Structures are given as structure tokens and as C-alpha cells.
PDB file of C-alpha atoms in Angstrom:
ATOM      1  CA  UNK A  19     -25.081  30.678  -7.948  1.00  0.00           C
ATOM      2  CA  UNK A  20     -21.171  29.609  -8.181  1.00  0.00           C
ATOM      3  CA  UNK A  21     -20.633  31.646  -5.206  1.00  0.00           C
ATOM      4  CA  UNK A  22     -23.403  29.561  -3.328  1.00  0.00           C
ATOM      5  CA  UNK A  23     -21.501  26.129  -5.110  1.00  0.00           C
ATOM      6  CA  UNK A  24     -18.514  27.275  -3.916  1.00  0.00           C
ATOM      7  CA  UNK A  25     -19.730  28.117   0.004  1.00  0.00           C
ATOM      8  CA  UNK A  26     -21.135  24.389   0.082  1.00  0.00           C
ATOM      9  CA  UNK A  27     -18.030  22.615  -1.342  1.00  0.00           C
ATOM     10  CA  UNK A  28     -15.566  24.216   1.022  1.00  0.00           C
ATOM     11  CA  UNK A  29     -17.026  22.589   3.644  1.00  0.00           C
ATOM     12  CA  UNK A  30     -15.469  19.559   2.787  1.00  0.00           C
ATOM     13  CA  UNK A  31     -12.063  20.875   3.147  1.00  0.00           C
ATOM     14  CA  UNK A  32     -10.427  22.400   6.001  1.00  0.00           C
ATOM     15  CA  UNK A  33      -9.162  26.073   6.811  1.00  0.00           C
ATOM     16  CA  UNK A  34      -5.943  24.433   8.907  1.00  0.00           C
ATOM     17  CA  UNK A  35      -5.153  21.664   6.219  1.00  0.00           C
ATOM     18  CA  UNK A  36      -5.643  24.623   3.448  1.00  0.00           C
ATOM     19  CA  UNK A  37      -3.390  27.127   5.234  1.00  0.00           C
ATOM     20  CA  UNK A  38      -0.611  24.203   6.009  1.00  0.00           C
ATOM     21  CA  UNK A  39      -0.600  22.938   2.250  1.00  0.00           C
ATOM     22  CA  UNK A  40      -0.508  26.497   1.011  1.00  0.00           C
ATOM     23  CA  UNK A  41       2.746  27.728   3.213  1.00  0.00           C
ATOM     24  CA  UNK A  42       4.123  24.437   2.220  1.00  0.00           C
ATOM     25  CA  UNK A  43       3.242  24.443  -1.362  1.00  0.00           C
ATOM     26  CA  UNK A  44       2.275  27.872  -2.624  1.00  0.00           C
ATOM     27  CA  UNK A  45       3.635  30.581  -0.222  1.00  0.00           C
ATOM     28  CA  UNK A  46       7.307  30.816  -1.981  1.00  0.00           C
ATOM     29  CA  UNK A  47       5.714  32.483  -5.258  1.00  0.00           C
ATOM     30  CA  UNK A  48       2.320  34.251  -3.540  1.00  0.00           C
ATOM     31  CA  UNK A  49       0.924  35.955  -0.900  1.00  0.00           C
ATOM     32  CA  UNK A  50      -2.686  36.808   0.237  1.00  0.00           C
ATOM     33  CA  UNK A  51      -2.428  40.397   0.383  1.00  0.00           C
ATOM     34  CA  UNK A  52       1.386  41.242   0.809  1.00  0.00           C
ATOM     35  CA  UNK A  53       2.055  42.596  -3.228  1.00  0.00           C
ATOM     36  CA  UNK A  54       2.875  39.603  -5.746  1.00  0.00           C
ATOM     37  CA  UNK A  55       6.141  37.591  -5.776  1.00  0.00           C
ATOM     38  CA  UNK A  56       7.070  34.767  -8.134  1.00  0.00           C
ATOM     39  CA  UNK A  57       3.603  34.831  -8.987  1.00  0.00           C
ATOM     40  CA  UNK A  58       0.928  37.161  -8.291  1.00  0.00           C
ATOM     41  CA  UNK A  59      -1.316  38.387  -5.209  1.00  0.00           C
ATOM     42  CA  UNK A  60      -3.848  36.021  -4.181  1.00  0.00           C
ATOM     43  CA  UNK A  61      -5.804  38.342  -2.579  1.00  0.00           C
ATOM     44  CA  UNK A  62      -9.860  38.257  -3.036  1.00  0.00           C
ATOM     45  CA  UNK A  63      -8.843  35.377  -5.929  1.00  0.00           C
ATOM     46  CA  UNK A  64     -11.649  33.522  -5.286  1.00  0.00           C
ATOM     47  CA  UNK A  65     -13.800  36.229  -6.322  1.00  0.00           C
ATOM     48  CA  UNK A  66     -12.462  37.153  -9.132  1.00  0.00           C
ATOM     49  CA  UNK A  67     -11.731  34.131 -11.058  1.00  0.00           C
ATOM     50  CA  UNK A  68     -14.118  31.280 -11.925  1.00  0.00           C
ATOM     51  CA  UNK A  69     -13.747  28.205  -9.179  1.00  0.00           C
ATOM     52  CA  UNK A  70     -13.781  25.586 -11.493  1.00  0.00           C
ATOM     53  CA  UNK A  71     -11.458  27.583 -13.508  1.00  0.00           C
ATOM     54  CA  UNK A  72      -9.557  27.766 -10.407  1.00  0.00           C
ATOM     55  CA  UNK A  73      -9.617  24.065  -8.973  1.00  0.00           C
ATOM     56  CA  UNK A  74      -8.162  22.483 -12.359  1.00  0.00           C
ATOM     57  CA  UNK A  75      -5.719  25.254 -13.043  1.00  0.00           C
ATOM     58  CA  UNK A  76      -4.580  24.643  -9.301  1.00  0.00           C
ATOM     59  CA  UNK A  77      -3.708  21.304  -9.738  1.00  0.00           C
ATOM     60  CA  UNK A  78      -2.580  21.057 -13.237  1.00  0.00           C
ATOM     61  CA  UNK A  79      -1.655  24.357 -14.673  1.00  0.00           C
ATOM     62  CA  UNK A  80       0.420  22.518 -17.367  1.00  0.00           C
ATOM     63  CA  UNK A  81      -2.776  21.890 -19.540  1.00  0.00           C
ATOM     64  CA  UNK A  82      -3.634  25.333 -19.983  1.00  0.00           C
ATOM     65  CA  UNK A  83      -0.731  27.203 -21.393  1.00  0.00           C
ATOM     66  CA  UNK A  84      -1.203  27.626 -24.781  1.00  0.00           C
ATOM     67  CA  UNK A  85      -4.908  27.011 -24.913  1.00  0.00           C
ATOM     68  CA  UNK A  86      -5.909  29.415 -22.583  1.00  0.00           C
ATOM     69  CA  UNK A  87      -5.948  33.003 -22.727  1.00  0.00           C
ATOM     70  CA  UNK A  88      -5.677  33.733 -18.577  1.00  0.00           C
ATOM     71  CA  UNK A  89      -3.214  30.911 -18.151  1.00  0.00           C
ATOM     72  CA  UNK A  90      -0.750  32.823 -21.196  1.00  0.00           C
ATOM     73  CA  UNK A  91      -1.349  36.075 -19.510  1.00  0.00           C
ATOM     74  CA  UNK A  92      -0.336  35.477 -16.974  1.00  0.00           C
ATOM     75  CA  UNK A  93       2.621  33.561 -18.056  1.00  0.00           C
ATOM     76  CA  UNK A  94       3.404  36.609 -20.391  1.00  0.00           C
ATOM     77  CA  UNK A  95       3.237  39.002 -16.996  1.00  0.00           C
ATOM     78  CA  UNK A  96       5.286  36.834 -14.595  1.00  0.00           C
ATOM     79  CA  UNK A  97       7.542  34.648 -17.046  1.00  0.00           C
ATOM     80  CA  UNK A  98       7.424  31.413 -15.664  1.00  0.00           C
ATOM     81  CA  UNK A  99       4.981  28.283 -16.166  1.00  0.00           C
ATOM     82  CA  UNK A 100       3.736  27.433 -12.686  1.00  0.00           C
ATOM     83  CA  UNK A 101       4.528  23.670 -11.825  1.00  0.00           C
ATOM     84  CA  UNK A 102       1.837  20.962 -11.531  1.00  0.00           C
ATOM     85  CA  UNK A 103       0.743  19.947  -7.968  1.00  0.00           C
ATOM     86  CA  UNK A 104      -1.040  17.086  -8.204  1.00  0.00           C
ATOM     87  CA  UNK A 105      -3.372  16.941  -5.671  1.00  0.00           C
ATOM     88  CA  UNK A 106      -6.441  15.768  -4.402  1.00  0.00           C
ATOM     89  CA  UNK A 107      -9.509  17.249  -4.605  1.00  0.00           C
ATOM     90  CA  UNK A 108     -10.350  17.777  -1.345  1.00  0.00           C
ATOM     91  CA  UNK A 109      -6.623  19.312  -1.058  1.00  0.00           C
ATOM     92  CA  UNK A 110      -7.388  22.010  -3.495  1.00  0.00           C
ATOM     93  CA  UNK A 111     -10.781  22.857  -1.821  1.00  0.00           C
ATOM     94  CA  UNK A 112      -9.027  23.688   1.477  1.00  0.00           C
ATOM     95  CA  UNK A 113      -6.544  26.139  -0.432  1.00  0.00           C
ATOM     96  CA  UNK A 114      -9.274  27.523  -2.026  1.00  0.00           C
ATOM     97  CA  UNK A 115     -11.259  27.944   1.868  1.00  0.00           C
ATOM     98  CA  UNK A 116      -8.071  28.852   3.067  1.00  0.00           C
ATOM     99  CA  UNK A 117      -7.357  32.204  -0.167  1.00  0.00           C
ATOM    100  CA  UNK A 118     -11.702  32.647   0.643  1.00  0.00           C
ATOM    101  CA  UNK A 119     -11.377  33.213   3.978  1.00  0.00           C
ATOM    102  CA  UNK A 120      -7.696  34.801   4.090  1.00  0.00           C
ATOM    103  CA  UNK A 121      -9.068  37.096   2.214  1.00  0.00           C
ATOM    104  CA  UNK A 122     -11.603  37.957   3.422  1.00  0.00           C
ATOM    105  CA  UNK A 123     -10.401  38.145   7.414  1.00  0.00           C
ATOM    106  CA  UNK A 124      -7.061  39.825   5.713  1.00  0.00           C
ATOM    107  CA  UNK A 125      -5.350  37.135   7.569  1.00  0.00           C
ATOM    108  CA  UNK A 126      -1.277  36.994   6.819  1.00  0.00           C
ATOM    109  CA  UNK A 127       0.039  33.728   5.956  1.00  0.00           C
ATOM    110  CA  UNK A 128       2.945  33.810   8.399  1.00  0.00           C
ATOM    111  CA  UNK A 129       5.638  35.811   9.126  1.00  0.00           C
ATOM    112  CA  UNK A 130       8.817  35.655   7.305  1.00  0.00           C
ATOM    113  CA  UNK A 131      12.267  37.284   7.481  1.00  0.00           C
ATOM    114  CA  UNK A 132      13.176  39.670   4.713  1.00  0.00           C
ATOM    115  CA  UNK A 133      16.221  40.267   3.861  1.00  0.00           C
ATOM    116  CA  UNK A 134      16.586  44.225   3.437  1.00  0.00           C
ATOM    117  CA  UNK A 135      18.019  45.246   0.383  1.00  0.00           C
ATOM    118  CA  UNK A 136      16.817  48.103  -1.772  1.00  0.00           C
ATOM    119  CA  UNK A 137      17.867  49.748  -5.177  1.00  0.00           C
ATOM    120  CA  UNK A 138      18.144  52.980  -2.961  1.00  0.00           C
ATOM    121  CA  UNK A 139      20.788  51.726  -0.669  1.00  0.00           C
ATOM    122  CA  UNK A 140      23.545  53.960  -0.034  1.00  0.00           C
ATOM    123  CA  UNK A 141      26.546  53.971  -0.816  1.00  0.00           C
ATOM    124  CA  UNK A 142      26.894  51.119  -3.560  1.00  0.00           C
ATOM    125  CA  UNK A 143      28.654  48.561  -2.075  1.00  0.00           C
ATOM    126  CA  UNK A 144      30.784  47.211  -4.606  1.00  0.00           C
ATOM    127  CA  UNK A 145      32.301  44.394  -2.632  1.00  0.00           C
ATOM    128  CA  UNK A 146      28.876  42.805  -2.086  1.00  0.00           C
ATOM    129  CA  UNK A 147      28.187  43.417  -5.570  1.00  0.00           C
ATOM    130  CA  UNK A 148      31.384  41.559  -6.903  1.00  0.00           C
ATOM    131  CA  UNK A 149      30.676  38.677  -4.720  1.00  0.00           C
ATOM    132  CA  UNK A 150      26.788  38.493  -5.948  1.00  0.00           C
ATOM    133  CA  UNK A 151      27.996  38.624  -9.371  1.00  0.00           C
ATOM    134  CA  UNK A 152      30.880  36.136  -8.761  1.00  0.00           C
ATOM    135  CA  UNK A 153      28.355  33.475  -7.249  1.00  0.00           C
ATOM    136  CA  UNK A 154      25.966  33.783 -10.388  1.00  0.00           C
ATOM    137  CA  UNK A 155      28.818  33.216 -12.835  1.00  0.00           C
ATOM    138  CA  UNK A 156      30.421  30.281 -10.449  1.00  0.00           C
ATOM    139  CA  UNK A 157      33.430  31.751 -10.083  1.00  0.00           C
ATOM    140  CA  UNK A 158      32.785  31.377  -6.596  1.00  0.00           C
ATOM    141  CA  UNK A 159      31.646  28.251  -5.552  1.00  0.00           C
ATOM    142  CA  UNK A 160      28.523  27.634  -3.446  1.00  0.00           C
ATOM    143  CA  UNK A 161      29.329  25.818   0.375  1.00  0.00           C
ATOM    144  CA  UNK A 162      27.114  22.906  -0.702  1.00  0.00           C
ATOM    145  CA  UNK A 163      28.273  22.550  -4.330  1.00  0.00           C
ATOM    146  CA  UNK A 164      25.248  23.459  -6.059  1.00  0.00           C
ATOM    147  CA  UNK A 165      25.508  24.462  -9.762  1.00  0.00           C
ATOM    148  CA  UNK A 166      26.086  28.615 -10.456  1.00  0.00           C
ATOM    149  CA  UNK A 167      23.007  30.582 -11.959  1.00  0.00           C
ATOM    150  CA  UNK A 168      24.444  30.736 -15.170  1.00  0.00           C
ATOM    151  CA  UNK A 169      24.343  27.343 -16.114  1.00  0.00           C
ATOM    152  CA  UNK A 170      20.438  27.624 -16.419  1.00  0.00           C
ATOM    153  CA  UNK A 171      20.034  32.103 -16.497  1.00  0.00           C
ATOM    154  CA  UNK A 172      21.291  34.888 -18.157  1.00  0.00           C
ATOM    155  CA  UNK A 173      21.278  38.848 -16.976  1.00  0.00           C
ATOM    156  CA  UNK A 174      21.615  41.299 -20.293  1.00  0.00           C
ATOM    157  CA  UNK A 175      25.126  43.240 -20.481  1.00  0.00           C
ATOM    158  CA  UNK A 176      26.695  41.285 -17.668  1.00  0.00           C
ATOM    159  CA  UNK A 177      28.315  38.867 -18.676  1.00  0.00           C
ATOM    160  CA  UNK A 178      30.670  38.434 -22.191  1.00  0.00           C
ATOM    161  CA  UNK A 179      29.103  35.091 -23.159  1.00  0.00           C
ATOM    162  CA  UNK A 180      25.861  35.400 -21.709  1.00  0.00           C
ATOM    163  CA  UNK A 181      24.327  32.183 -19.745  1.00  0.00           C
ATOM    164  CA  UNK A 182      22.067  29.578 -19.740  1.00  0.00           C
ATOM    165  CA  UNK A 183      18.740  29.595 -21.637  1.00  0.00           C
ATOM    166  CA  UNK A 184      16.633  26.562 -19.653  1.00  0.00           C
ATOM    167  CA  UNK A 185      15.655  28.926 -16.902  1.00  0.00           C
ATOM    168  CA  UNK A 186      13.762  33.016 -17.438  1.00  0.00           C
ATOM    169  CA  UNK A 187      16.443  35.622 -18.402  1.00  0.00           C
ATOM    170  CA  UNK A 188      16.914  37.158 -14.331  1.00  0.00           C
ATOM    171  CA  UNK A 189      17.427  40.845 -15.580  1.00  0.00           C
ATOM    172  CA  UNK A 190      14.330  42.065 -14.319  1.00  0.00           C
ATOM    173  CA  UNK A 191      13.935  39.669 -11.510  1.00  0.00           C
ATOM    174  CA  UNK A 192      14.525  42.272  -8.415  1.00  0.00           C
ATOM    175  CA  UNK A 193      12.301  44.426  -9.986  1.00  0.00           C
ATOM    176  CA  UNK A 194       9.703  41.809 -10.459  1.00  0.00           C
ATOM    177  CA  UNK A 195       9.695  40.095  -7.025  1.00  0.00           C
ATOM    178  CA  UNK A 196      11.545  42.155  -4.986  1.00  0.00           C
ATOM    179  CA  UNK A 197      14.030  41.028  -2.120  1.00  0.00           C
ATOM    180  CA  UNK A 198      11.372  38.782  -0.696  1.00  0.00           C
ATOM    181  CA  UNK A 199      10.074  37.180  -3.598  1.00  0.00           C
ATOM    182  CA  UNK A 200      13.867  36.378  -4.189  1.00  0.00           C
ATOM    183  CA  UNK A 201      14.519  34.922  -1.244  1.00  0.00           C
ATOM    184  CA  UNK A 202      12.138  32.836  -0.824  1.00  0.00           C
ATOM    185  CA  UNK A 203      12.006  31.349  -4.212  1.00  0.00           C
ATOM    186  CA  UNK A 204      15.826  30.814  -3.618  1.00  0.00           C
ATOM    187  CA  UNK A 205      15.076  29.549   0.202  1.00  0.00           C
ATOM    188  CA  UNK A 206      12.721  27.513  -0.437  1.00  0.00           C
ATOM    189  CA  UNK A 207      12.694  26.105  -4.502  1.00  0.00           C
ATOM    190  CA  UNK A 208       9.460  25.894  -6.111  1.00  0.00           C
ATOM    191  CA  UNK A 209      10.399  24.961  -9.417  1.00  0.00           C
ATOM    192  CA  UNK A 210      10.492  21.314 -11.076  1.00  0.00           C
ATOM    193  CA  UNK A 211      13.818  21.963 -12.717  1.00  0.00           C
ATOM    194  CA  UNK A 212      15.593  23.724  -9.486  1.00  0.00           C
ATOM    195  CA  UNK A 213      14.434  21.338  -7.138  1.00  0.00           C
ATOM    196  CA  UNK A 214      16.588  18.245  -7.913  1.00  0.00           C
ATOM    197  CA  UNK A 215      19.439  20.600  -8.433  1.00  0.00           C
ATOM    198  CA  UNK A 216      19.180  22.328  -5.137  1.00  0.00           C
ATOM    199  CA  UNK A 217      17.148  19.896  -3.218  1.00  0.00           C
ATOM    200  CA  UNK A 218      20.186  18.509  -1.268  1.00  0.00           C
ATOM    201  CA  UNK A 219      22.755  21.380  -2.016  1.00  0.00           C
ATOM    202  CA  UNK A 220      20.833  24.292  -0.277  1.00  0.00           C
ATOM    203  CA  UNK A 221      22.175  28.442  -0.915  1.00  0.00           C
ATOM    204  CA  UNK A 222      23.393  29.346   2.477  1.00  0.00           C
ATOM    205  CA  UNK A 223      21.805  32.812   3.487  1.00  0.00           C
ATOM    206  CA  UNK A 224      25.069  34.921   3.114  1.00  0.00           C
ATOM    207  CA  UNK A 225      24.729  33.448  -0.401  1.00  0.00           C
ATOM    208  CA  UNK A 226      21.289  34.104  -1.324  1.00  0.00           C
ATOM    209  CA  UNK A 227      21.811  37.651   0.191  1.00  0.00           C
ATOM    210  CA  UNK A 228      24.810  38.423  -1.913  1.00  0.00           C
ATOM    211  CA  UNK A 229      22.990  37.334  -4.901  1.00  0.00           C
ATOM    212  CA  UNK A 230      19.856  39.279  -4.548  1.00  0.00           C
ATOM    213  CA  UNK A 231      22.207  42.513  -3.942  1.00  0.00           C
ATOM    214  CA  UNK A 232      23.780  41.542  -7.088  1.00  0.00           C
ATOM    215  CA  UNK A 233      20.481  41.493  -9.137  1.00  0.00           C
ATOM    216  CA  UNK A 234      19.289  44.606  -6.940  1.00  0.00           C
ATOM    217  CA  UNK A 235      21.841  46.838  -8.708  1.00  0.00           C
ATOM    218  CA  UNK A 236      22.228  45.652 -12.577  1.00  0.00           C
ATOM    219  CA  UNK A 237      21.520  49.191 -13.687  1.00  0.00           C
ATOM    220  CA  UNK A 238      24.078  50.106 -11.046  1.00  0.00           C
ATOM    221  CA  UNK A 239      27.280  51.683 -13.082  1.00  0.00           C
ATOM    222  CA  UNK A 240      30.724  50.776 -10.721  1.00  0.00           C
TER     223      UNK A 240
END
């Protein structure tokens, strides 16, 4: 019967609006089908979850953590709150046409660069590394002037005085997202508190490349 609920209400939205307010809105932390970034897979979601469930978390995840026991799993698996959207109705019904059909019609959002960078690369290339790490601490300076990663995150046994505590502890982050989930998260900034920061001081992609190398090899001894 919800299925049946569901197949009439997405005809008010629209597959195009859907698909444009998810690339604009959603694709920096998921995918349909491509492995989980920020956030996870979005694959067959509609299936699997509840829809009303589904429309209100969409819009205002913010009520839920800490009073629901999906929303705090998966806070507990990824690590970070996902930010309100705010949207109308009949904006959240084409999302959810646009993850129903997706889905179904394994249909890829777009296609995106990725920058290449692997735990496996060889040889370690400490240079890179240096310059990654030298970034996150600020003691090189981004082109635009935006504030270092420390100032808000922290990576374990890097650093003698640690870093920030208002953003998720980054020591597992390349093994979490991987270099795409990275990148685009650092391309194009889907959190509340990053957005102000970096709105009109944008990572250049040299940047964002050394810093994902840096994260790539914590574990790396040099």
C-alpha cells in the first residue's frame, strides 16, 4: 500500500527538477549506486526505508538525531549530522522520483572527475605529503585565504597539539570516503559550518589534491 502512495505522489514532482536539485544539493555526500561518500549509497533507498520516514528526514534531518534510532545510526556510521534543506514539498517528492527511478534504471548522476590517489601508490611521495600536511596545519597558506583544517579538525598522532574540535576528527576520512568523496565535499561544501568559511575563499585543485594525499597516507611511516 505505501508503495502504491508513493507511485501516485511522485507524480506531482518531476524526474528533471529531482535530478537538478539532487546534483545541486545532495550529490557532494551520495551517490545512486557508485559506493557511499560523505554519506551513504542511495541506491534502491526508496525501497528500503519508509517514505514518510524519508520525506521529513529529507528536509529536516535536525529533528531526528537523538530521538531516532536510524537517524543516530547512521550518524554513529558516517560521523556527521546531515544539514537541514528546507524545502518544499513538492521539491522533496522529485528527489525522491528522481533516487526511485535512478535506481531502478541504474542511471548515474553525472560524471565527475576523480582525482586518482590511492593508499597503494608507489613510491611514497613525501614531498606531496609534506605539502598536504603543511596546508592542514596552515603553515602554508591557501591562494584564497581560507582558514587551515586545523582550526575546526584534528588527525590522531600528527600533530603535537592536536586541532580543532568543531568539525569530525579527519583520521579516518580517506578511508571513509575515499578520494572522491573528499573531493567533492572539499569542491563543492555541503556543510552549514564550512560554507560561510569557504563560500567565497574556494581550495584551488592543486590544494584539495595535496590534502587528500596527505590524509591518504596517515598510516604512512616517512
Amino acid at each position: 500500500m505505501e508503495n502504491l502512495i508513493f507511485v501516485f505522489l511522485i507524480t506531482i514532482g518531476s524526474y528533471e527538477k529531482g535530478k537538478e536539485i539532487f546534483v545541486k544539493k545532495c550529490s557532494a555526500c551520495h551517490t545512486i549506486g557508485e559506493g557511499k561518500r560523505v554519506g551513504p549509497d542511495l541506491m534502491g533507498i526508496t525501497e528500503i526505508r519508509n517514505i514518510e520516514w524519508l520525506k521529513k528526514f529529507i528536509n529536516k534531518p535536525s529533528l531526528f538525531f537523538g530521538k531516532d534510532k536510524l537517524a543516530d545510526s547512521l550518524l554513529k556510521v558516517y560521523g556527521i549530522k546531515m544539514p537541514d534543506q528546507n524545502l518544499e514539498e513538492e521539491e522533496i517528492l522529485s528527489i525522491l522520483e528522481y533516487l526511485n527511478f535512478s535506481s531502478k534504471k541504474e542511471i548515474k548522476v553525472e560524471e565527475k572527475k576523480e582525482i586518482k590517489i590511492t593508499k597503494e601508490e608507489i613510491p611514497f611521495n613525501k614531498e606531496k605529503y609534506e605539502r598536504g600536511k603543511m596546508l592542514f596545519k596552515g603553515e602554508i597558506i591557501y591562494k584564497n585565504k581560507g582558514l587551515p583544517c586545523i582550526s575546526c579538525h584534528t588527525v590522531k598522532g600528527i600533530f603535537t597539539f592536536g586541532g580543532g574540535k568543531v568539525g569530525p576528527d579527519l583520521s579516518f576520512s580517506y578511508e571513509n570516503y575515499g578520494a572522491e568523496g573528499l573531493e567533492l565535499a572539499l569542491k563543492d561544501i555541503p556543510f552549514p559550518t564550512m560554507i560561510p568559511v569557504y563560500k567565497n575563499k574556494p581550495l584551488l585543485d592543486e590544494e584539495i589534491e595535496a590534502l587528500i594525499y596527505f590524509l591518504s597516507k596517515l598510516e604512512t611511516k616517512n
